[in-house]
Short mmCIF file of C-alpha atoms in Angstrom, two decimals:
data_model
loop_
_atom_site.label_atom_id
_atom_site.label_comp_id
_atom_site.label_asym_id
_atom_site.label_seq_id
_atom_site.Cartn_x
_atom_site.Cartn_y
_atom_site.Cartn_z
CA MET A 18 0.00 0.00 0.00
CA ASN A 19 1.22 3.48 -0.84
CA VAL A 20 1.52 5.23 2.56
CA LEU A 21 0.99 8.60 0.90
CA ILE A 22 -2.66 7.79 0.28
CA VAL A 23 -3.52 7.65 4.00
CA LEU A 24 -1.62 10.79 5.01
CA PRO A 25 -4.62 13.14 4.48
CA ILE A 26 -6.38 11.16 7.21
CA LEU A 27 -3.42 10.34 9.42
CA ILE A 28 -2.09 13.91 9.65
CA PRO A 29 -5.15 15.63 11.19
CA LEU A 30 -5.99 12.53 13.24
CA SER A 31 -2.45 12.31 14.66
CA THR A 32 -2.47 16.05 15.24
CA LEU A 33 -5.71 15.73 17.22
CA LEU A 34 -4.37 12.87 19.35
CA LEU A 35 -1.06 14.62 20.03
CA ALA A 36 -2.81 17.87 20.94
CA LEU A 37 -5.08 15.97 23.32
CA LEU A 38 -2.02 14.63 25.15
CA VAL A 39 -0.80 18.18 25.88
CA ARG A 40 -4.23 19.84 26.14
CA ARG A 41 -3.32 21.54 29.43
CA ARG A 42 -0.60 23.51 27.65
CA HIS A 43 -2.59 25.81 25.42
CA ALA A 44 0.40 27.21 23.54
CA TRP A 45 1.53 23.70 22.66
CA VAL A 46 -1.92 22.79 21.37
CA THR A 47 -1.87 25.84 19.10
CA ALA A 48 1.60 25.07 17.77
CA ILE A 49 0.80 21.39 17.15
CA SER A 50 -2.51 22.20 15.48
CA MET A 51 -1.06 24.79 13.11
CA THR A 52 1.88 22.51 12.28
CA GLY A 53 -0.53 19.69 11.46
CA ALA A 54 -2.61 21.93 9.21
CA ALA A 55 0.54 23.10 7.42
CA LEU A 56 1.62 19.49 6.87
CA LEU A 57 -1.82 18.66 5.49
CA LEU A 58 -1.49 21.54 3.04
CA ILE A 59 1.98 20.41 1.94
CA VAL A 60 0.78 16.83 1.39
CA GLY A 61 -2.27 18.11 -0.47
CA LEU A 62 -0.15 20.21 -2.83
CA TYR A 63 2.14 17.24 -3.43
CA LEU A 64 -0.87 15.07 -4.25
CA VAL A 65 -2.07 17.70 -6.72
CA ALA A 66 1.39 17.67 -8.35
CA LEU A 67 1.22 13.88 -8.68
CA ALA A 68 -2.33 14.02 -10.01
CA ALA A 69 -1.31 16.64 -12.58
CA GLU A 70 1.24 14.14 -13.89
CA GLY A 71 -1.51 11.57 -14.38
CA ARG A 72 -0.83 9.55 -11.21
CA VAL A 73 -3.80 7.91 -9.51
CA LEU A 74 -3.26 6.42 -6.06
CA SER A 75 -5.38 3.58 -4.76
CA ALA A 76 -5.18 1.11 -1.91
CA GLN A 77 -7.11 -1.66 -0.16
CA MET A 78 -6.75 -1.22 3.57
CA GLY A 79 -5.40 -4.30 5.38
CA GLY A 80 -4.79 -6.06 2.09
CA TRP A 81 -8.44 -7.12 1.84
CA ALA A 82 -9.76 -6.96 -1.72
CA ALA A 83 -13.06 -5.31 -2.58
CA PRO A 84 -15.84 -5.62 -1.63
CA TYR A 85 -14.58 -6.70 1.84
CA GLY A 86 -11.74 -4.24 2.31
CA ILE A 87 -11.94 -0.45 2.64
CA SER A 88 -10.92 1.15 -0.64
CA LEU A 89 -9.12 4.51 -0.88
CA VAL A 90 -8.54 6.47 -4.08
CA ILE A 91 -6.86 9.79 -4.81
CA ASP A 92 -7.35 11.15 -8.31
CA ARG A 93 -7.34 14.71 -9.63
CA LEU A 94 -10.57 15.76 -7.95
CA SER A 95 -9.87 14.22 -4.54
CA ALA A 96 -6.28 15.53 -4.60
CA VAL A 97 -7.32 19.13 -5.19
CA MET A 98 -10.07 18.84 -2.55
CA VAL A 99 -7.51 17.65 0.01
CA ALA A 100 -5.20 20.54 -0.93
CA ILE A 101 -7.93 23.15 -0.67
CA THR A 102 -8.98 21.66 2.66
CA GLY A 103 -5.43 22.24 3.84
CA VAL A 104 -5.57 25.83 2.64
CA ILE A 105 -8.81 26.67 4.45
CA GLY A 106 -7.92 24.65 7.54
CA LEU A 107 -4.62 26.46 7.98
CA ALA A 108 -6.21 29.82 7.12
CA THR A 109 -8.83 29.30 9.83
CA LEU A 110 -6.24 28.44 12.47
CA VAL A 111 -4.09 31.45 11.55
CA TYR A 112 -7.18 33.67 11.76
CA CYS A 113 -7.86 32.27 15.26
CA PHE A 114 -4.33 33.03 16.45
CA ARG A 115 -4.33 35.42 19.42
CA GLN A 116 -8.01 36.22 19.09
CA PRO A 117 -9.43 37.79 22.27
CA MET A 118 -11.20 34.63 23.43
CA PRO A 119 -10.75 32.44 26.55
CA ALA A 120 -7.77 30.10 26.32
CA ASP A 121 -9.91 26.99 26.86
CA PHE A 122 -12.24 28.09 24.06
CA LEU A 123 -9.34 28.50 21.63
CA ARG A 124 -7.85 25.16 22.65
CA ASP A 125 -11.14 23.34 22.08
CA THR A 126 -11.54 25.08 18.73
CA HIS A 127 -8.19 23.71 17.58
CA LEU A 128 -9.08 20.20 18.72
CA PHE A 129 -12.48 20.12 17.06
CA ILE A 130 -11.14 21.62 13.84
CA GLN A 131 -8.60 18.80 13.59
CA GLY A 132 -11.39 16.27 14.09
CA LEU A 133 -13.41 18.02 11.41
CA LEU A 134 -10.49 18.01 8.96
CA THR A 135 -10.06 14.28 9.57
CA GLY A 136 -13.66 13.61 8.58
CA ILE A 137 -13.54 15.88 5.55
CA CYS A 138 -10.34 14.38 4.14
CA GLY A 139 -11.62 10.86 4.80
CA ALA A 140 -14.77 11.62 2.81
CA PHE A 141 -12.71 12.93 -0.11
CA ILE A 142 -10.50 9.88 -0.54
CA THR A 143 -12.77 6.95 0.32
CA ALA A 144 -14.08 4.67 -2.43
CA ASP A 145 -16.48 2.76 -0.20
CA VAL A 146 -20.03 3.88 0.60
CA PHE A 147 -20.08 2.67 4.20
CA ASN A 148 -16.70 4.28 4.86
CA LEU A 149 -18.13 7.50 3.45
CA TYR A 150 -20.95 7.22 5.98
CA VAL A 151 -18.37 6.83 8.78
CA TRP A 152 -16.53 9.97 7.72
CA PHE A 153 -19.80 11.88 7.50
CA GLU A 154 -20.41 10.89 11.12
CA VAL A 155 -16.93 12.08 12.14
CA LEU A 156 -17.33 15.49 10.52
CA LEU A 157 -20.88 15.82 11.89
CA ILE A 158 -19.59 15.36 15.45
CA GLY A 159 -16.81 17.90 14.93
CA SER A 160 -19.01 20.45 13.19
CA PHE A 161 -21.77 20.27 15.81
CA ALA A 162 -19.24 20.76 18.60
CA LEU A 163 -17.76 23.78 16.81
CA ILE A 164 -21.15 25.44 16.30
CA ALA A 165 -22.19 24.88 19.92
CA LEU A 166 -18.82 25.88 21.36
CA GLY A 167 -19.19 28.84 23.68
CA GLY A 168 -22.85 28.19 24.49
CA GLY A 169 -25.58 30.79 24.60
CA GLU A 170 -29.25 30.42 23.65
CA ARG A 171 -28.83 31.71 20.10
CA ARG A 172 -25.82 29.53 19.35
CA LEU A 173 -27.34 26.39 20.86
CA SER A 174 -30.58 26.94 18.95
CA GLY A 175 -28.69 27.17 15.67
CA ALA A 176 -26.58 24.15 16.61
CA MET A 177 -29.68 22.04 17.28
CA THR A 178 -31.17 23.02 13.92
CA TYR A 179 -27.93 22.04 12.27
CA LEU A 180 -27.69 18.75 14.16
CA VAL A 181 -31.28 17.62 13.60
CA LEU A 182 -31.30 18.14 9.84
CA ASN A 183 -27.82 16.74 9.30
CA MET A 184 -28.52 13.78 11.57
CA LEU A 185 -31.62 13.10 9.48
CA ALA A 186 -29.45 13.14 6.36
CA THR A 187 -26.93 10.81 7.98
CA LEU A 188 -29.60 8.33 9.10
CA LEU A 189 -31.11 8.43 5.61
CA PHE A 190 -27.65 7.68 4.24
CA LEU A 191 -27.31 4.68 6.57
CA LEU A 192 -30.70 3.34 5.48
CA ALA A 193 -29.71 3.83 1.85
CA ALA A 194 -26.43 2.00 2.36
CA GLY A 195 -28.30 -0.92 3.91
CA LEU A 196 -30.68 -1.10 0.96
CA VAL A 197 -27.85 -0.99 -1.55
CA TYR A 198 -25.86 -3.67 0.25
CA GLY A 199 -28.90 -5.90 0.56
CA ALA A 200 -29.60 -5.56 -3.15
CA THR A 201 -26.05 -5.84 -4.49
CA GLY A 202 -23.87 -7.44 -1.82
CA THR A 203 -21.30 -4.65 -2.08
CA LEU A 204 -20.75 -1.03 -1.05
CA ASN A 205 -17.58 -0.56 -3.06
CA MET A 206 -18.14 2.36 -5.40
CA GLY A 207 -16.28 0.71 -8.28
CA GLU A 208 -18.37 -2.43 -8.10
CA LEU A 209 -21.56 -0.39 -7.87
CA ALA A 210 -20.47 1.54 -10.94
CA LEU A 211 -20.02 -1.69 -12.90
CA LEU A 212 -23.53 -2.79 -11.99
CA PHE A 213 -25.24 0.50 -12.82
CA ARG A 214 -23.28 1.12 -16.02
CA ALA A 215 -24.25 -2.33 -17.24
CA ASP A 216 -27.94 -1.76 -16.32
CA GLN A 217 -27.81 -4.72 -13.94
CA ALA A 218 -28.89 -2.86 -10.79
CA SER A 219 -32.14 -4.02 -9.16
CA SER A 220 -34.97 -1.77 -8.07
CA GLY A 221 -33.74 -2.07 -4.48
CA ALA A 222 -30.32 -0.79 -5.48
CA TRP A 223 -31.92 2.09 -7.35
CA LEU A 224 -34.03 3.02 -4.33
CA GLY A 225 -30.98 2.96 -2.07
CA VAL A 226 -28.93 5.13 -4.40
CA VAL A 227 -31.77 7.65 -4.81
CA LEU A 228 -31.99 7.92 -1.02
CA MET A 229 -28.23 8.50 -0.96
CA LEU A 230 -28.63 11.34 -3.43
CA VAL A 231 -31.31 12.89 -1.19
CA SER A 232 -28.97 12.59 1.79
CA PHE A 233 -26.12 14.23 -0.12
CA SER A 234 -28.51 16.97 -1.28
CA ILE A 235 -29.31 17.81 2.35
CA LYS A 236 -25.59 17.92 3.14
CA ALA A 237 -24.99 20.16 0.11
CA ALA A 238 -27.95 22.45 1.03
CA LEU A 239 -29.79 22.00 -2.26
CA PHE A 240 -33.35 23.24 -2.83
CA PRO A 241 -35.68 22.49 -1.11
CA LEU A 242 -33.47 20.99 1.64
CA PHE A 243 -31.30 24.01 2.45
CA GLY A 244 -33.12 25.66 5.35
CA TRP A 245 -30.75 24.37 8.03
CA LEU A 246 -27.76 26.27 6.59
CA PRO A 247 -28.86 29.93 6.88
CA ALA A 248 -30.43 29.05 10.25
CA SER A 249 -27.15 27.81 11.72
CA TYR A 250 -23.98 29.09 10.04
CA HIS A 251 -24.35 32.67 11.23
CA VAL A 252 -24.52 31.76 14.93
CA ALA A 253 -21.08 30.13 15.17
CA TRP A 254 -17.88 31.99 15.99
CA THR A 255 -16.68 33.81 12.86
CA PRO A 256 -13.66 31.60 12.02
CA VAL A 257 -15.85 28.53 12.45
CA SER A 258 -18.51 30.03 10.15
CA ALA A 259 -15.82 30.71 7.54
CA LEU A 260 -14.50 27.14 7.77
CA PHE A 261 -18.03 25.76 7.38
CA ALA A 262 -18.84 28.14 4.53
CA GLY A 263 -15.78 27.04 2.61
CA LEU A 264 -15.83 23.29 3.17
CA LEU A 265 -18.90 21.62 4.65
CA THR A 266 -21.45 21.89 1.85
CA LYS A 267 -18.68 21.01 -0.61
CA VAL A 268 -18.39 17.57 0.98
CA GLY A 269 -22.03 16.99 -0.01
CA VAL A 270 -21.39 18.39 -3.49
CA TYR A 271 -18.31 16.21 -3.85
CA ALA A 272 -20.30 13.10 -2.86
CA LEU A 273 -22.99 13.99 -5.41
CA ILE A 274 -20.44 14.51 -8.17
CA ARG A 275 -18.59 11.32 -7.34
CA LEU A 276 -21.65 9.07 -7.11
CA VAL A 277 -23.53 10.45 -10.11
CA THR A 278 -20.54 10.38 -12.46
CA LEU A 279 -19.64 6.85 -11.34
CA LEU A 280 -23.09 5.36 -11.77
CA TRP A 281 -24.45 7.43 -14.67
CA PRO A 282 -21.66 8.80 -16.89
CA GLU A 283 -24.22 9.59 -19.60
CA PRO A 284 -27.11 12.09 -19.20
CA GLY A 285 -30.36 10.58 -17.98
CA VAL A 286 -33.32 11.03 -15.67
CA VAL A 287 -31.14 11.76 -12.64
CA HIS A 288 -29.38 14.57 -14.51
CA SER A 289 -32.71 16.07 -15.59
CA VAL A 290 -33.91 16.21 -11.99
CA LEU A 291 -30.60 17.69 -10.84
CA LEU A 292 -30.87 20.36 -13.55
CA TRP A 293 -34.15 21.67 -12.15
CA VAL A 294 -32.87 21.39 -8.59
CA ALA A 295 -29.72 23.34 -9.50
CA CYS A 296 -31.66 26.17 -11.14
CA ALA A 297 -34.10 26.40 -8.22
CA THR A 298 -31.20 26.39 -5.76
CA MET A 299 -29.48 29.27 -7.55
CA ILE A 300 -32.61 31.41 -7.69
CA ILE A 301 -34.05 30.73 -4.23
CA GLY A 302 -30.65 31.17 -2.60
CA VAL A 303 -29.89 34.52 -4.20
CA LEU A 304 -33.41 35.86 -3.57
CA GLY A 305 -33.17 34.74 0.05
CA ALA A 306 -29.92 36.67 0.38
CA ALA A 307 -31.59 39.81 -0.95
CA ALA A 308 -34.06 39.77 1.94
CA GLN A 309 -31.42 39.58 4.71
CA THR A 310 -30.04 42.44 6.79
CA GLU A 311 -27.03 40.81 8.50
CA VAL A 312 -23.73 40.16 6.77
CA ARG A 313 -23.34 36.48 7.64
CA ARG A 314 -26.98 35.69 6.88
CA ILE A 315 -26.58 37.26 3.45
CA LEU A 316 -23.41 35.27 2.84
CA SER A 317 -25.06 32.08 4.12
CA PHE A 318 -27.85 32.31 1.57
CA HIS A 319 -25.24 32.91 -1.10
CA ILE A 320 -23.61 29.59 -0.17
CA VAL A 321 -26.91 28.00 -1.19
CA SER A 322 -27.12 29.84 -4.50
CA GLN A 323 -23.50 29.11 -5.40
CA VAL A 324 -23.91 25.39 -4.70
CA GLY A 325 -26.51 25.52 -7.45
CA TYR A 326 -23.80 26.44 -9.97
CA MET A 327 -21.72 23.40 -9.01
CA VAL A 328 -24.66 21.03 -9.32
CA LEU A 329 -25.55 22.66 -12.65
CA GLY A 330 -22.22 21.48 -14.02
CA LEU A 331 -22.97 17.97 -12.77
CA ALA A 332 -26.49 18.02 -14.23
CA LEU A 333 -25.33 19.08 -17.71
CA ALA A 334 -23.01 16.03 -17.68
CA THR A 335 -20.74 17.20 -20.51
CA PRO A 336 -16.95 17.19 -20.09
CA LEU A 337 -16.87 21.01 -20.20
CA ALA A 338 -19.70 21.31 -17.65
CA LEU A 339 -18.04 18.88 -15.24
CA ALA A 340 -14.80 20.81 -15.61
CA GLY A 341 -16.75 23.96 -14.78
CA ALA A 342 -18.12 22.30 -11.64
CA VAL A 343 -14.58 21.35 -10.55
CA PHE A 344 -13.33 24.89 -11.29
CA TYR A 345 -16.26 26.32 -9.35
CA LEU A 346 -15.49 24.13 -6.34
CA ILE A 347 -11.88 25.35 -6.24
CA HIS A 348 -12.84 29.00 -6.68
CA HIS A 349 -15.81 29.08 -4.34
CA ILE A 350 -14.18 27.45 -1.32
CA VAL A 351 -11.52 30.17 -1.17
CA VAL A 352 -13.82 33.08 -1.97
CA LYS A 353 -16.65 32.18 0.37
CA ALA A 354 -14.38 31.48 3.36
CA ASN A 355 -12.62 34.79 2.78
CA LEU A 356 -15.89 36.75 2.68
CA PHE A 357 -16.79 35.36 6.11
CA PHE A 358 -13.31 36.21 7.41
CA VAL A 359 -13.56 39.79 6.10
CA GLY A 360 -17.07 40.08 7.51
CA GLY A 361 -15.71 39.11 10.93
CA ILE A 362 -13.11 41.88 10.84
CA ALA A 363 -15.74 44.38 9.69
CA ALA A 364 -18.07 43.34 12.50
CA ARG A 365 -15.28 43.78 15.06
CA LEU A 366 -14.46 47.26 13.80
CA THR A 367 -18.07 48.46 13.57
CA GLY A 368 -19.40 46.62 16.61
CA SER A 369 -22.21 44.82 14.78
CA GLU A 370 -23.11 42.44 11.96
CA ARG A 371 -26.36 44.25 11.20
CA LEU A 372 -26.00 46.40 8.13
CA ALA A 373 -28.02 49.22 9.70
CA ALA A 374 -25.50 49.46 12.57
CA MET A 375 -22.40 49.31 10.34
CA GLY A 376 -20.66 51.87 8.16
CA GLY A 377 -17.70 54.19 7.84
CA LEU A 378 -15.10 51.55 7.03
CA TYR A 379 -14.00 52.86 3.64
CA ALA A 380 -12.49 55.92 5.25
CA ARG A 381 -11.31 54.10 8.37
CA ALA A 382 -9.98 50.89 6.76
CA PRO A 383 -9.50 51.25 2.97
CA LEU A 384 -7.42 48.06 2.83
CA LEU A 385 -10.34 46.08 4.26
CA ALA A 386 -12.57 47.60 1.58
CA ILE A 387 -10.23 46.26 -1.11
CA LEU A 388 -9.99 42.89 0.62
CA PHE A 389 -13.78 42.66 0.62
CA ALA A 390 -14.13 43.83 -2.97
CA ILE A 391 -11.87 41.09 -4.39
CA PRO A 392 -13.83 38.03 -3.18
CA ALA A 393 -17.18 39.86 -3.51
CA LEU A 394 -16.59 40.72 -7.18
CA SER A 395 -15.26 37.22 -7.77
CA LEU A 396 -18.40 35.71 -6.23
CA ALA A 397 -20.50 37.85 -8.58
CA GLY A 398 -18.46 36.76 -11.60
CA ILE A 399 -16.66 39.98 -12.52
CA PRO A 400 -13.59 39.51 -14.79
CA PRO A 401 -10.75 38.75 -14.53
CA LEU A 402 -11.33 37.17 -11.12
CA SER A 403 -11.80 33.43 -10.56
CA GLY A 404 -15.60 33.55 -10.35
CA PHE A 405 -15.89 35.01 -13.85
CA TRP A 406 -14.12 32.06 -15.44
CA ALA A 407 -16.08 29.52 -13.40
CA LYS A 408 -19.41 31.08 -14.40
CA PHE A 409 -18.27 31.60 -18.00
CA VAL A 410 -17.48 27.90 -18.42
CA LEU A 411 -20.83 26.82 -16.96
CA VAL A 412 -22.81 29.30 -19.08
CA LYS A 413 -20.94 28.18 -22.21
CA ALA A 414 -21.57 24.54 -21.36
CA SER A 415 -25.29 25.33 -20.93
CA LEU A 416 -25.45 27.06 -24.29
CA ASP A 417 -23.46 24.30 -26.00
CA ALA A 418 -25.96 21.78 -24.63
CA GLY A 419 -28.85 23.92 -25.89
CA ILE A 420 -30.23 24.47 -22.38
CA TRP A 421 -30.86 28.20 -22.54
CA MET A 422 -32.88 28.16 -19.33
CA ALA A 423 -29.85 27.10 -17.30
CA ALA A 424 -27.70 29.83 -18.86
CA PHE A 425 -30.39 32.42 -18.09
CA PHE A 426 -30.69 31.37 -14.44
CA ALA A 427 -26.91 31.35 -14.05
CA LEU A 428 -26.63 34.91 -15.41
CA PHE A 429 -29.67 36.10 -13.45
CA THR A 430 -28.19 34.74 -10.22
CA GLY A 431 -24.88 36.45 -10.98
CA ILE A 432 -26.60 39.82 -11.36
CA PHE A 433 -28.45 39.48 -8.07
CA THR A 434 -25.26 38.29 -6.37
CA LEU A 435 -23.60 41.53 -7.48
CA LEU A 436 -26.53 43.50 -6.06
CA SER A 437 -26.18 41.74 -2.69
CA MET A 438 -22.45 42.39 -2.59
CA SER A 439 -23.13 46.03 -3.48
CA LYS A 440 -25.59 46.25 -0.59
CA ILE A 441 -22.95 45.02 1.86
CA TRP A 442 -20.37 47.37 0.32
CA ASN A 443 -22.63 50.43 0.56
CA GLU A 444 -23.87 49.73 4.09
CA THR A 445 -20.55 48.62 5.56
CA PHE A 446 -17.99 50.78 3.78
CA LEU A 447 -19.54 53.79 2.05
CA LYS A 448 -22.25 55.11 4.34
CA ALA A 449 -21.37 56.90 7.56
CA HIS A 450 -21.46 54.88 10.75
CA PRO A 451 -24.56 55.78 12.82
CA GLU A 452 -22.34 56.10 15.91
CA PRO A 453 -18.82 56.99 14.69
CA GLN A 454 -17.38 56.90 18.21
CA GLN A 455 -17.94 53.13 18.27
CA LEU A 456 -15.66 52.41 15.32
CA GLY A 457 -12.79 50.21 16.45
CA VAL A 458 -9.07 50.72 16.00
CA VAL A 459 -8.00 49.26 12.66
CA GLY A 460 -4.58 48.10 13.79
CA GLY A 461 -5.81 46.77 17.09
CA GLY A 462 -7.01 43.38 15.92
CA PRO A 463 -5.04 40.14 15.64
CA ARG A 464 -2.56 40.26 12.79
CA GLY A 465 -3.32 36.65 11.92
CA ALA A 466 -6.81 37.67 10.81
CA TRP A 467 -5.49 40.33 8.43
CA PHE A 468 -2.79 38.01 7.12
CA THR A 469 -5.43 35.37 6.37
CA VAL A 470 -7.70 37.61 4.31
CA VAL A 471 -4.75 39.08 2.37
CA VAL A 472 -3.44 35.63 1.41
CA LEU A 473 -6.87 34.31 0.40
CA ALA A 474 -7.51 37.44 -1.68
CA LEU A 475 -4.19 36.89 -3.46
CA ILE A 476 -5.14 33.25 -4.14
CA THR A 477 -8.41 34.45 -5.68
CA VAL A 478 -6.55 36.83 -7.97
CA MET A 479 -4.01 34.14 -8.86
CA ILE A 480 -6.73 31.65 -9.79
CA GLY A 481 -8.31 34.29 -12.03
CA LEU A 482 -5.06 35.28 -13.73
CA GLY A 483 -3.95 31.65 -13.97
CA ALA A 484 -7.32 30.37 -15.16
CA GLY A 485 -5.72 28.49 -18.08
CA PRO A 486 -3.71 25.98 -16.03
CA VAL A 487 -6.54 25.60 -13.51
CA MET A 488 -8.99 24.93 -16.33
CA ASN A 489 -6.64 22.39 -17.91
CA TYR A 490 -6.47 20.57 -14.57
CA ALA A 491 -10.26 20.73 -14.26
CA MET A 492 -10.74 19.32 -17.77
CA ALA A 493 -8.46 16.40 -16.97
CA ALA A 494 -10.36 15.87 -13.70
CA SER A 495 -13.60 15.87 -15.68
CA ALA A 496 -12.28 13.13 -17.96
CA GLN A 497 -11.27 11.07 -14.91
CA LEU A 498 -14.73 11.47 -13.41
CA ILE A 499 -16.37 10.09 -16.53
CA GLU A 500 -13.89 7.28 -17.18
CA ALA A 501 -13.32 6.48 -13.46
CA PRO A 502 -10.14 4.43 -14.09
CA ALA A 503 -9.20 4.04 -10.42
CA TYR A 504 -12.66 2.92 -9.37
CA LEU A 505 -13.27 0.54 -12.28
CA GLN A 506 -9.78 -0.90 -12.74
CA LEU A 507 -7.14 -0.24 -10.09
CA LEU A 508 -9.26 -1.30 -7.14
CA HIS A 509 -9.80 -4.73 -8.60
CA ARG A 510 -6.07 -5.23 -8.88
CA GLY A 511 -5.63 -4.37 -5.18
CA GLY A 512 -4.40 -0.82 -5.81
CA GLU A 513 -0.85 0.41 -6.26
#
C-alpha cells in the first residue's frame, strides 16, 4: 500500500491525538494544530502535483480486496479537494491566532477543527459507501461541537437546527447503504459503478442510491433541503462560520459529483432532476440573500445559490460542464471562506453584523474595503477574477448543450449576487457609521486575521489570472470522473 494515500487522514488525526495529550498547555496545542494543518497543506499540494502528472493512487486497507476491504482512491478531484482543505484549515487556524477569546475556548476550537479536517479528508479519498458514511459521522460530530462551542441560547438553537437536519441526512444515508448492500452485496463504489453502467442494478439498489442522493442533497444544502444552513452558520464563531462556509457543503457536493458520475456517466433522468434542482437552488438562494439584513446571513444564503452552480455542471453532464463544476469548487471554497473572514473583521471594527448598525469603514480601513471587494466581485463573476471564469465555463456549457434556461438562471443569479455584494459594500464601507465613536481601531485586531484575508484574496486573484492551467487541470479531472479508471480498474487489482 502506498503510505501517501492515507496521510490526508493520518495527519489531522495524529495532530488531534497529540494535541489531546498536551491539552493543558494551550500554547503547545496551538503550535501542534497549526503545524498539522501546514503538513496537510503540503501533502495536499504534493498530491495535486502527482495528479497533474496523471498519477492515480489507490489502496485496499489491510490487504483485503473489494468488496470486503476499505478502498481509498486519490485522483485529480480528490487531490485538489484535500489541498484546498489544507488551505482553508490552515487559514482558519491562523485567523484564530491570538483572538481575544478564553484560552480553553481557543484550545477546544483547535481540537475540534482537527477532528473536522479528519472527517472531511476521509470523505474525499474513500471509495467505499459505508466508509463515506463513517466519515460523514466524524465530521458531523466535529461540526456540531464547533457550532455549539461557547454556548448561549442563540448559538445552541442554531446548533440544534444544524444537528437535527444533518442527523436526518446521515440516518437516511445509513438506510440507503443498507438497501444498496442488501440488493447488491457490495458497497464498493467501483463495483456499484459496474452494476449500474451495465444496467444490472435491481430496483432495491436504485431506491438505495436515490436515497443516498437525497442525503447528499441535504448535506450540500440544495433546494428544497437548504433551510438548516442559513439558520445555523451565522450563529457560530466567525472563524468557524468561515470554515463551514468554505468546506462543509462542498463535501455533499463532492459526494454527489462522485456518485452520479460513477453510476451514470451519460445524461439521464437523474441529470434532468438535478438540472431543475440546480436552477431552483441558484434562484431561491440569491433571492433569500436579498431579503437579509445581516452580513453572515446574506453570505449564508449565497452559499446555497453558489452550490446551485456546481450542481448545474454535474447536471449538464458534458466534459466542459463537469470541468466547470470542478473549477467552481476550487474557486468558491476560497472566496466564500474569505468573505466570512472579512465580515468578521468588519463586525469587530463596527461593533455589529447588522447592516443598519455598520458603516464608515471605507475611510477608516481602505485596505479592508479592497480585501472585501476582491472576493465579492469574484463571487458575482466579474472579470478577470476566478468567479468570472467559473461562471463563463458553466454558461458556455449550458449554451453548447442547448439548455438556454440554465444559462439564463446562471446569469440572473450572478446579477443578483452583485446586487447583494453592493448592498454590503454600501452599508458597511460607504455610508457613515450611525455612531462613529464606536468604530474600532483598525490596527488593534489580531494580525493573523489580516494576514489570512490578504493571502486568500491573493489566491483568488491568482486563480483568475492563472485560469488556463486551472482549467486544464479541471478538464483532466472531468475526464477522470467520466472514465473512473481508479474505481473501475485499479481497485480490482488491489491498488498500487
